[in-house]
CSV table of C-alpha atoms in Angstrom, one decimal:
chain,number,residue,atom,x,y,z
V,1,MET,CA,38.2,86.8,85.2
V,2,MET,CA,36.9,87.8,81.8
V,3,GLU,CA,34.4,90.2,83.5
V,4,THR,CA,37.2,91.9,85.4
V,5,LEU,CA,39.1,92.3,82.1
V,6,TRP,CA,36.1,94.0,80.5
V,7,MET,CA,35.5,96.1,83.6
V,8,ILE,CA,38.8,98.0,83.4
V,9,GLU,CA,38.4,101.6,84.3
V,10,PRO,CA,40.8,104.5,84.0
V,11,TRP,CA,41.9,104.3,87.7
V,12,HIS,CA,42.9,100.7,87.1
V,13,TRP,CA,45.4,101.8,84.6
V,14,LEU,CA,46.6,104.5,87.0
V,15,VAL,CA,47.1,102.0,89.9
V,16,LEU,CA,48.8,99.6,87.5
V,17,GLY,CA,51.1,102.4,86.4
V,18,PHE,CA,52.0,103.3,90.0
V,19,LEU,CA,52.6,99.7,90.9
V,20,LEU,CA,54.9,99.2,88.0
V,21,LEU,CA,56.8,102.3,89.0
V,22,ILE,CA,57.2,100.8,92.5
V,23,VAL,CA,58.3,97.5,90.9
V,24,GLU,CA,61.0,99.3,89.0
V,25,MET,CA,62.7,100.1,92.3
V,26,PHE,CA,63.0,96.5,93.2
V,27,VAL,CA,63.9,94.8,90.0
V,28,PRO,CA,67.5,95.2,88.8
V,29,THR,CA,66.8,96.0,85.2
V,30,PHE,CA,65.6,99.3,83.9
V,31,ALA,CA,62.4,98.0,82.2
V,32,SER,CA,59.4,98.3,84.4
V,33,LEU,CA,59.5,102.1,84.3
V,34,TRP,CA,58.3,102.3,80.7
V,35,PHE,CA,55.2,100.1,81.3
V,36,GLY,CA,54.4,102.2,84.3
V,37,ALA,CA,54.7,105.5,82.5
V,38,ALA,CA,52.7,104.1,79.5
V,39,ALA,CA,50.0,102.8,81.9
V,40,ILE,CA,49.6,106.3,83.4
V,41,ILE,CA,49.3,107.9,80.0
V,42,VAL,CA,46.7,105.2,78.9
V,43,ALA,CA,44.8,106.0,82.1
V,44,ALA,CA,44.6,109.7,81.0
V,45,LEU,CA,43.6,108.7,77.5
V,46,THR,CA,40.8,106.3,78.6
V,47,TRP,CA,39.5,109.0,81.0
V,48,LEU,CA,39.3,111.4,78.1
V,49,LEU,CA,38.3,109.2,75.2
V,50,PRO,CA,36.2,106.0,75.0
V,51,ILE,CA,38.6,103.4,73.7
V,52,SER,CA,38.0,99.6,73.6
V,53,ILE,CA,40.0,97.5,76.0
V,54,SER,CA,42.1,95.8,73.3
V,55,VAL,CA,43.1,99.1,71.8
V,56,GLN,CA,44.0,100.3,75.3
V,57,ILE,CA,46.3,97.4,75.7
V,58,ILE,CA,47.9,97.8,72.3
V,59,ILE,CA,48.4,101.5,73.0
V,60,TRP,CA,50.0,100.7,76.3
V,61,LEU,CA,52.4,98.2,74.7
V,62,LEU,CA,53.3,100.5,71.9
V,63,LEU,CA,53.8,103.4,74.2
V,64,SER,CA,56.1,101.3,76.4
V,65,ALA,CA,58.2,100.3,73.4
V,66,ILE,CA,58.3,103.9,72.1
V,67,PHE,CA,59.4,105.2,75.5
V,68,LEU,CA,62.1,102.6,75.7
V,69,LEU,CA,63.4,103.3,72.3
V,70,ALA,CA,63.2,107.1,72.8
V,71,TRP,CA,65.2,106.8,75.9
V,72,PHE,CA,68.0,105.0,74.1
V,73,LYS,CA,67.8,107.4,71.1
V,74,PHE,CA,67.7,110.7,73.0
V,75,ILE,CA,68.6,110.3,76.7
V,76,LYS,CA,71.3,107.7,76.6
V,77,PRO,CA,73.7,109.8,74.5
V,78,LEU,CA,73.6,112.4,77.1
V,79,SER,CA,75.1,110.1,79.7
V,80,VAL,CA,78.8,110.8,80.0
V,81,ASP,CA,81.5,108.8,81.6
V,82,ARG,CA,82.2,110.6,84.9
V,83,THR,CA,85.3,108.5,85.5
V,84,LYS,CA,87.6,106.5,83.4
V,85,ALA,CA,88.4,104.2,86.3
V,86,GLY,CA,87.5,100.6,85.6
V,87,LEU,CA,87.1,101.1,81.9
V,88,GLY,CA,90.2,99.2,81.2
V,89,GLY,CA,93.2,99.8,79.1
V,90,SER,CA,91.2,101.0,76.1
V,91,VAL,CA,91.0,104.5,77.6
V,92,ILE,CA,94.4,105.1,76.2
V,93,VAL,CA,93.0,105.2,72.7
V,94,GLY,CA,92.6,108.9,71.7
V,95,GLU,CA,95.3,110.2,74.0
V,96,THR,CA,98.0,112.4,72.6
V,97,GLY,CA,101.7,111.9,73.3
V,98,MET,CA,105.1,112.9,72.0
V,99,ILE,CA,107.5,110.7,70.1
V,100,ILE,CA,110.8,110.3,71.9
V,101,VAL,CA,112.2,107.4,69.9
V,102,GLN,CA,111.4,107.3,66.3
V,103,PRO,CA,109.6,104.1,65.2
V,104,GLN,CA,111.4,102.4,62.3
V,105,ALA,CA,109.9,99.8,60.0
V,106,ASP,CA,111.6,97.0,61.8
V,107,ARG,CA,111.5,98.1,65.4
V,108,ALA,CA,109.2,99.9,67.7
V,109,GLY,CA,109.7,103.5,68.8
V,110,MET,CA,108.8,105.1,72.1
V,111,VAL,CA,106.0,107.6,72.9
V,112,ARG,CA,105.8,109.7,76.1
V,113,PHE,CA,102.7,111.0,77.8
V,114,SER,CA,102.7,113.9,80.2
V,115,VAL,CA,101.0,111.8,82.8
V,116,PRO,CA,101.2,108.0,83.2
V,117,ILE,CA,98.3,106.3,81.4
V,118,VAL,CA,97.4,102.7,82.1
V,119,GLY,CA,100.4,102.2,84.3
V,120,ALA,CA,103.2,103.8,82.3
V,121,ALA,CA,104.2,107.2,81.0
V,122,GLU,CA,106.4,105.8,78.2
V,123,TRP,CA,105.1,103.2,75.8
V,124,MET,CA,106.5,101.3,72.9
V,125,CYS,CA,104.8,102.4,69.7
V,126,ARG,CA,104.4,101.6,66.1
V,127,THR,CA,102.8,103.4,63.2
V,128,ARG,CA,100.7,102.1,60.3
V,129,GLY,CA,103.3,102.9,57.7
V,130,GLU,CA,103.4,106.6,58.1
V,131,GLN,CA,106.6,108.5,59.0
V,132,VAL,CA,106.8,110.3,62.3
V,133,ALA,CA,109.9,112.1,63.7
V,134,VAL,CA,111.1,112.6,67.2
V,135,GLY,CA,109.2,115.4,68.9
V,136,ASP,CA,106.0,114.9,66.8
V,137,ARG,CA,102.7,115.0,68.6
V,138,VAL,CA,100.9,111.7,67.9
V,139,VAL,CA,97.5,110.3,68.8
V,140,VAL,CA,96.9,106.8,69.9
V,141,THR,CA,94.6,104.8,67.6
V,142,ASP,CA,95.0,101.3,68.9
V,143,ILE,CA,96.7,99.3,71.6
V,144,ILE,CA,98.2,95.8,70.9
V,145,GLY,CA,99.6,94.1,73.9
V,146,ASN,CA,102.2,96.5,75.4
V,147,GLU,CA,102.6,98.5,72.2
V,148,LEU,CA,100.5,101.4,70.9
V,149,ILE,CA,99.6,102.1,67.3
V,150,VAL,CA,99.9,105.9,66.8
V,151,SER,CA,99.4,108.3,64.0
V,152,SER,CA,100.6,111.9,63.8
V,153,MET,CA,98.2,114.7,64.7
V,154,ASN,CA,98.6,116.5,61.3
V,155,SER,CA,97.5,113.6,59.1
V,156,ARG,CA,94.7,112.8,61.6
V,157,THR,CA,93.2,116.3,61.4
V,158,ALA,CA,93.4,116.1,57.6
V,159,VAL,CA,91.5,112.8,57.6
V,160,SER,CA,88.9,114.0,60.0
V,161,GLN,CA,88.3,117.1,57.8
V,162,ASN,CA,87.7,114.9,54.8
V,163,THR,CA,85.4,112.4,56.4
V,164,PRO,CA,81.9,113.6,57.5
V,165,VAL,CA,81.4,112.9,61.2
W,1,MET,CA,36.1,87.2,72.5
W,2,GLU,CA,37.6,84.7,75.0
W,3,SER,CA,40.4,83.7,72.6
W,4,PHE,CA,41.0,87.3,71.8
W,5,SER,CA,41.5,88.1,75.5
W,6,VAL,CA,43.8,85.2,75.9
W,7,VAL,CA,45.8,86.4,72.9
W,8,MET,CA,45.9,89.9,74.6
W,9,VAL,CA,47.2,88.4,77.9
W,10,VAL,CA,49.9,86.4,76.1
W,11,LEU,CA,50.9,89.4,74.0
W,12,VAL,CA,51.3,91.5,77.1
W,13,ALA,CA,53.4,88.8,78.7
W,14,LEU,CA,55.5,88.6,75.5
W,15,VAL,CA,56.2,92.3,75.3
W,16,VAL,CA,57.0,92.5,79.0
W,17,PHE,CA,59.4,89.6,78.9
W,18,THR,CA,61.0,90.9,75.7
W,19,VAL,CA,61.6,94.3,77.3
W,20,PHE,CA,62.9,92.8,80.5
W,21,LYS,CA,65.3,90.6,78.7
W,22,GLY,CA,66.4,93.2,76.2
W,23,VAL,CA,67.4,96.0,78.7
W,24,ARG,CA,70.7,95.3,80.2
W,25,ILE,CA,72.6,97.4,82.7
W,26,VAL,CA,76.3,96.8,82.8
W,27,PRO,CA,78.1,98.0,86.0
W,28,GLN,CA,81.2,100.2,85.8
W,29,GLY,CA,84.3,98.1,85.7
W,30,TYR,CA,82.8,95.3,83.5
W,31,LYS,CA,82.2,94.7,79.8
W,32,TRP,CA,79.8,92.1,78.5
W,33,VAL,CA,80.4,90.1,75.4
W,34,VAL,CA,77.2,89.5,73.4
W,35,GLN,CA,76.8,86.6,71.0
W,36,ARG,CA,74.2,86.7,68.3
W,37,LEU,CA,73.2,83.1,67.5
W,38,GLY,CA,76.5,81.8,68.7
W,39,LYS,CA,78.7,84.4,66.9
W,40,TYR,CA,80.3,87.4,68.5
W,41,SER,CA,78.2,90.5,67.8
W,42,GLN,CA,79.1,93.3,70.2
W,43,THR,CA,80.7,94.3,73.5
W,44,LEU,CA,78.4,96.1,75.9
W,45,GLU,CA,80.0,99.1,77.6
W,46,PRO,CA,79.1,100.1,81.2
W,47,GLY,CA,75.7,101.7,81.5
W,48,LEU,CA,72.3,101.0,80.0
W,49,ASN,CA,72.3,98.8,76.9
W,50,LEU,CA,69.6,97.3,74.7
W,51,ILE,CA,70.0,93.9,73.1
W,52,ILE,CA,67.6,91.8,71.0
W,53,PRO,CA,66.5,89.1,73.4
W,54,TYR,CA,65.7,86.3,70.9
W,55,VAL,CA,69.0,86.3,69.0
W,56,ASP,CA,71.4,88.0,71.4
W,57,ASP,CA,72.8,86.4,74.4
W,58,VAL,CA,75.2,87.8,77.0
W,59,SER,CA,77.8,85.0,77.0
W,60,TYR,CA,80.7,86.5,79.0
W,61,LYS,CA,81.0,89.1,81.7
W,62,VAL,CA,84.6,90.4,81.7
W,63,THR,CA,86.1,92.7,84.2
W,64,THR,CA,88.1,95.6,82.9
W,65,LYS,CA,89.6,96.4,86.3
W,66,ASP,CA,93.3,95.4,86.7
W,67,ILE,CA,93.7,91.8,87.6
W,68,VAL,CA,96.4,90.8,90.1
W,69,LEU,CA,98.0,87.5,89.2
W,70,ASP,CA,100.1,85.7,91.8
W,71,ILE,CA,102.8,83.9,90.1
W,72,PRO,CA,103.7,80.9,92.2
W,73,SER,CA,107.3,80.5,93.4
W,74,GLN,CA,109.5,78.2,91.4
W,75,GLU,CA,113.1,77.0,91.3
W,76,VAL,CA,115.3,78.7,88.8
W,77,ILE,CA,118.8,77.8,87.8
W,78,THR,CA,121.2,80.8,87.1
W,79,ARG,CA,123.9,80.8,84.5
W,80,ASP,CA,126.5,79.9,87.1
W,81,ASN,CA,124.4,76.8,88.1
W,82,VAL,CA,122.9,78.1,91.3
W,83,VAL,CA,119.4,77.2,92.2
W,84,ILE,CA,117.3,80.2,93.4
W,85,ILE,CA,113.7,80.4,94.3
W,86,ALA,CA,111.7,83.2,92.7
W,87,ASN,CA,108.1,84.3,92.7
W,88,ALA,CA,106.4,87.3,91.1
W,89,VAL,CA,103.1,89.1,90.9
W,90,ALA,CA,101.7,90.4,87.6
W,91,TYR,CA,99.2,93.1,87.0
W,92,ILE,CA,97.2,92.7,83.8
W,93,ASN,CA,94.4,94.6,82.2
W,94,ILE,CA,91.9,93.4,79.6
W,95,ILE,CA,91.6,95.8,76.7
W,96,ARG,CA,89.6,93.8,74.3
W,97,PRO,CA,87.2,91.5,76.1
W,98,ASP,CA,86.3,89.7,72.8
W,99,LYS,CA,89.9,88.8,72.2
W,100,ALA,CA,90.4,87.8,75.8
W,101,VAL,CA,87.5,85.4,75.8
W,102,TYR,CA,87.8,84.0,72.3
W,103,GLY,CA,91.6,84.1,72.0
W,104,ILE,CA,92.5,81.9,74.9
W,105,GLU,CA,90.6,79.4,77.0
W,106,ASP,CA,91.8,80.7,80.3
W,107,TYR,CA,93.9,83.8,80.1
W,108,GLU,CA,94.9,83.9,83.8
W,109,TYR,CA,96.3,80.4,83.6
W,110,GLY,CA,98.1,81.3,80.3
W,111,ILE,CA,99.7,84.4,81.6
W,112,ARG,CA,100.7,82.8,84.8
W,113,ASN,CA,102.6,80.1,82.9
W,114,LEU,CA,104.1,82.6,80.5
W,115,VAL,CA,105.5,84.7,83.3
W,116,GLN,CA,106.9,81.6,85.0
W,117,THR,CA,108.7,80.3,81.9
W,118,SER,CA,109.9,83.8,80.9
W,119,LEU,CA,111.2,84.4,84.4
W,120,ARG,CA,113.1,81.1,84.2
W,121,SER,CA,114.7,81.9,80.9
W,122,ILE,CA,115.6,85.5,81.9
W,123,ILE,CA,117.2,84.5,85.2
W,124,GLY,CA,118.9,81.5,83.4
W,125,GLU,CA,120.9,84.0,81.3
W,126,MET,CA,122.1,85.9,84.4
W,127,ASP,CA,124.7,85.2,87.0
W,128,LEU,CA,123.6,84.8,90.6
W,129,ASP,CA,124.9,88.1,91.8
W,130,SER,CA,123.2,90.1,89.0
W,131,ALA,CA,120.0,88.2,89.4
W,132,LEU,CA,119.9,89.1,93.0
W,133,SER,CA,120.6,92.8,92.5
W,134,SER,CA,119.0,93.8,89.2
W,135,ARG,CA,115.3,93.4,89.7
W,136,ASP,CA,114.4,96.3,87.5
W,137,GLU,CA,116.2,94.8,84.6
W,138,ILE,CA,114.4,91.5,85.1
W,139,LYS,CA,111.1,93.3,85.2
W,140,MET,CA,111.8,95.2,81.9
W,141,LYS,CA,112.9,92.0,80.1
W,142,LEU,CA,109.9,90.1,81.5
W,143,LYS,CA,107.5,92.8,80.3
W,144,HIS,CA,109.0,92.8,76.8
W,145,ALA,CA,109.1,89.0,76.6
W,146,ILE,CA,105.5,88.6,77.5
W,147,SER,CA,103.9,91.5,75.8
W,148,GLU,CA,104.1,90.1,72.3
W,149,ASP,CA,102.5,86.8,73.4
W,150,ILE,CA,99.6,88.5,75.1
W,151,ALA,CA,98.9,90.9,72.3
W,152,ASP,CA,96.7,88.4,70.6
W,153,TRP,CA,94.6,88.1,73.7
W,154,GLY,CA,93.7,91.8,74.0
W,155,ILE,CA,95.4,92.0,77.3
W,156,THR,CA,98.1,94.5,78.4
W,157,LEU,CA,100.7,93.7,81.1
W,158,LYS,CA,100.8,96.7,83.3
W,159,THR,CA,103.7,95.6,85.4
W,160,VAL,CA,105.4,92.5,86.8
W,161,GLU,CA,106.9,92.7,90.2
W,162,ILE,CA,109.5,90.2,91.4
W,163,GLN,CA,108.5,89.6,95.0
W,164,ASP,CA,111.3,87.3,96.3
W,165,ILE,CA,114.5,86.0,94.9
W,166,ASN,CA,115.9,83.7,97.5
W,167,PRO,CA,118.9,81.4,97.1
W,168,SER,CA,118.2,77.9,98.2
W,169,GLN,CA,119.1,76.8,101.8
W,170,THR,CA,122.5,75.4,101.1
W,171,MET,CA,123.4,78.3,98.8
W,172,GLN,CA,122.3,80.7,101.5
W,173,ALA,CA,124.5,79.0,104.1
W,174,SER,CA,127.5,79.0,101.8
W,175,MET,CA,127.0,82.6,100.9
W,176,GLU,CA,126.9,83.5,104.6
W,177,GLU,CA,130.1,81.5,105.1
W,178,GLN,CA,131.7,83.3,102.2
W,179,ALA,CA,130.8,86.6,103.7
W,180,ALA,CA,132.1,85.6,107.1
W,181,ALA,CA,135.4,84.3,105.6
W,182,GLU,CA,135.8,87.6,103.7
W,183,ARG,CA,135.3,89.5,107.0
W,184,LEU,CA,137.8,87.3,108.7
W,185,ARG,CA,140.3,87.7,105.9
W,186,ARG,CA,140.0,91.5,106.2
W,187,ALA,CA,140.4,91.4,110.0
W,188,THR,CA,143.6,89.3,109.7
W,189,VAL,CA,145.0,91.5,107.0
W,190,THR,CA,144.3,94.5,109.1
W,191,ARG,CA,146.0,93.0,112.1
W,192,ALA,CA,149.1,92.0,110.1
W,193,ASP,CA,149.2,95.5,108.6
W,194,GLY,CA,149.2,97.0,112.0
W,195,GLN,CA,152.0,94.7,113.2
W,196,LYS,CA,154.0,95.6,110.1
W,197,GLN,CA,153.5,99.2,110.7
W,198,ALA,CA,154.5,98.9,114.3
W,199,ALA,CA,157.7,97.0,113.4
W,200,ILE,CA,158.7,99.5,110.8
W,201,LEU,CA,158.1,102.4,113.1
W,202,GLU,CA,160.2,100.7,115.8
W,203,ALA,CA,163.1,100.1,113.4
W,204,ASP,CA,162.8,103.6,112.2
W,205,GLY,CA,163.1,104.7,115.8
W,206,ARG,CA,166.2,102.6,116.4
W,207,LEU,CA,167.7,103.9,113.2
W,208,GLU,CA,167.1,107.5,114.2
W,209,ALA,CA,168.4,106.8,117.6
W,210,SER,CA,171.7,105.3,116.4
W,211,ARG,CA,172.0,108.1,113.9
W,212,ARG,CA,171.7,110.5,116.7
W,213,ASP,CA,174.2,108.5,118.8
W,214,ALA,CA,176.7,108.5,116.0
W,215,GLU,CA,176.3,112.2,115.7
W,216,ALA,CA,176.8,112.6,119.4
W,217,GLN,CA,180.0,110.6,119.2
W,218,VAL,CA,181.2,112.7,116.4
W,219,VAL,CA,180.4,115.9,118.3
W,220,LEU,CA,182.2,114.4,121.4
W,221,ALA,CA,185.2,113.5,119.3
W,222,LYS,CA,185.2,117.0,117.8
W,223,GLY,CA,185.1,118.3,121.3
W,224,SER,CA,188.0,116.1,122.4
W,225,GLU,CA,190.0,117.3,119.3
W,226,GLU,CA,189.2,120.8,120.1
W,227,SER,CA,190.3,120.4,123.8
W,228,ILE,CA,193.5,118.6,122.7
W,229,ARG,CA,194.2,121.4,120.3
W,230,LEU,CA,193.7,123.9,123.1
W,231,ILE,CA,195.9,122.0,125.5
W,232,THR,CA,198.5,121.6,122.8
W,233,ALA,CA,198.4,125.3,122.2
W,234,ALA,CA,198.8,125.8,126.0
W,235,MET,CA,201.6,123.2,126.4
W,236,GLY,CA,203.5,124.1,123.3
W,237,THR,CA,205.3,120.8,122.8
W,238,GLU,CA,204.2,117.7,121.0
W,239,GLU,CA,204.3,115.0,123.6
W,240,MET,CA,203.2,116.9,126.7
W,241,PRO,CA,199.5,117.2,125.9
W,242,ILE,CA,199.2,113.4,125.4
W,243,VAL,CA,201.0,112.8,128.6
W,244,TYR,CA,198.8,115.3,130.3
W,245,LEU,CA,195.6,113.8,129.0
W,246,LEU,CA,196.6,110.2,129.6
W,247,GLY,CA,197.7,111.1,133.1
W,248,GLU,CA,194.3,112.7,133.7
W,249,GLN,CA,192.5,109.6,132.5
W,250,TYR,CA,194.9,107.4,134.5
W,251,ILE,CA,194.2,109.2,137.8
W,252,LYS,CA,190.4,109.0,137.0
W,253,ALA,CA,190.7,105.3,136.5
W,254,ILE,CA,192.6,104.9,139.8
W,255,ARG,CA,190.0,106.9,141.6
W,256,GLN,CA,187.3,104.6,140.2
W,257,LEU,CA,189.2,101.6,141.3
W,258,ALA,CA,189.5,103.0,144.7
W,259,GLU,CA,185.8,103.6,144.9
W,260,SER,CA,184.8,100.1,143.8
W,261,ASP,CA,183.7,97.5,146.4
W,262,ASN,CA,186.0,94.7,145.5
W,263,SER,CA,189.6,94.1,146.6
W,264,LYS,CA,191.5,97.3,147.1
W,265,MET,CA,194.8,95.8,146.3
W,266,VAL,CA,195.8,98.3,143.7
W,267,VAL,CA,199.3,98.3,142.3
W,268,LEU,CA,200.2,101.7,141.2
W,269,PRO,CA,203.1,102.4,139.0
W,270,ALA,CA,205.1,105.1,140.7
W,271,ASP,CA,206.5,106.5,137.5
W,272,ILE,CA,203.5,107.6,135.6
W,273,LEU,CA,205.4,109.2,132.8
W,274,SER,CA,207.4,106.0,132.0
W,275,THR,CA,204.2,104.0,132.4
W,276,VAL,CA,202.5,106.2,130.0
W,277,LYS,CA,205.5,106.0,127.7
W,278,GLY,CA,205.3,102.2,127.9
W,279,MET,CA,201.6,102.4,126.9
W,280,VAL,CA,202.0,104.7,124.0
W,281,GLY,CA,205.3,103.4,122.7
W,282,ASP,CA,208.5,105.1,122.0
W,283,LYS,CA,207.0,107.9,120.0
W,284,LEU,CA,207.0,109.9,123.2
W,285,LYS,CA,210.2,111.7,123.6
W,286,VAL,CA,210.1,112.8,127.2
């Protein structure tokens, strides 16, 4: 067993890499791919440079981890939601609507959207202390039960200009 | 060297397991609640996610699709003390998975009970007739009654639909009886109305006919007057016209007597003039 470990040649790495890529298709998680890719690169390195077996393994593990982290750092942000179906009621946050009943301090107002969102075109709404008038465009910041927390578009743009994104 | 290779093998196993346990793919339509050492740490969105295997643990997998809750049927008493049987179906959606799993032990059970009790109280404030006819109002009230309660659980109630509102068996029977009686009442009234109308029309007809008869008699009398006047003008004296007319009538009467089927023993006064004089009294100066 030990002998085989010391007898690792570049094509071993290559075969391992391909096997791991095949395994990736059968396991549900998205993990085996990194090891496979790293193994193929290690195969190339060992073919080019004489590296001891332990260093090879460490390089392989490090490369796997780096690939994994790199994917999450650079590739994952590129994935966009192609549908909002099934994302739940939180998709309403960020939508803009128009106030049709002014929210008072003691009772909720009413906001209307151009299309029904999460099952209704008109929602009860409250503000976090700011004044909005009937006809104002407001943006939804939160949803609590069957009421929305809204803030007016003007103040929101002002806030977003002040805060670095 | 041997120990070193063992360490290597174990290290490989460790890294492989770590990566396999740390990469999590959440399918669309679900959100996973992650606890770090027993405390809530994050909610995983659909897609590829990375967690730290040794401290993080996926403790709940929550659906963010709409959930259809069947509210079992129950007996409800209206304001006018009628028992009706109502059931509903509620559509809820989880907005904050963390609140839904930590805020209440079993949100489906909780919401089901809330809808049941609220439905009872809302229908309890209504009369039977309005409860049977105003489903939309019940729905609105129900939505408002529940929404505050479920706000803490990070759940929104999309809609509540009242499926059936049925009066109980005895109530249904009496309602049908009432409807039938109402129909019968209307039929009777209609029939009586018709009879009344007919009677009125008939009387109207009689009235009109007698009016016409009277008018005819008046016309006849006027005619007689006119003819008498003409005869008077022709005769010139006062008595003669009367005598003439009566004589004419007398002869007509005798003719009728002669034509009749019964006994033909007719006694005729020979002196018509004196007879007539006897009939009209001594005003006649013949």
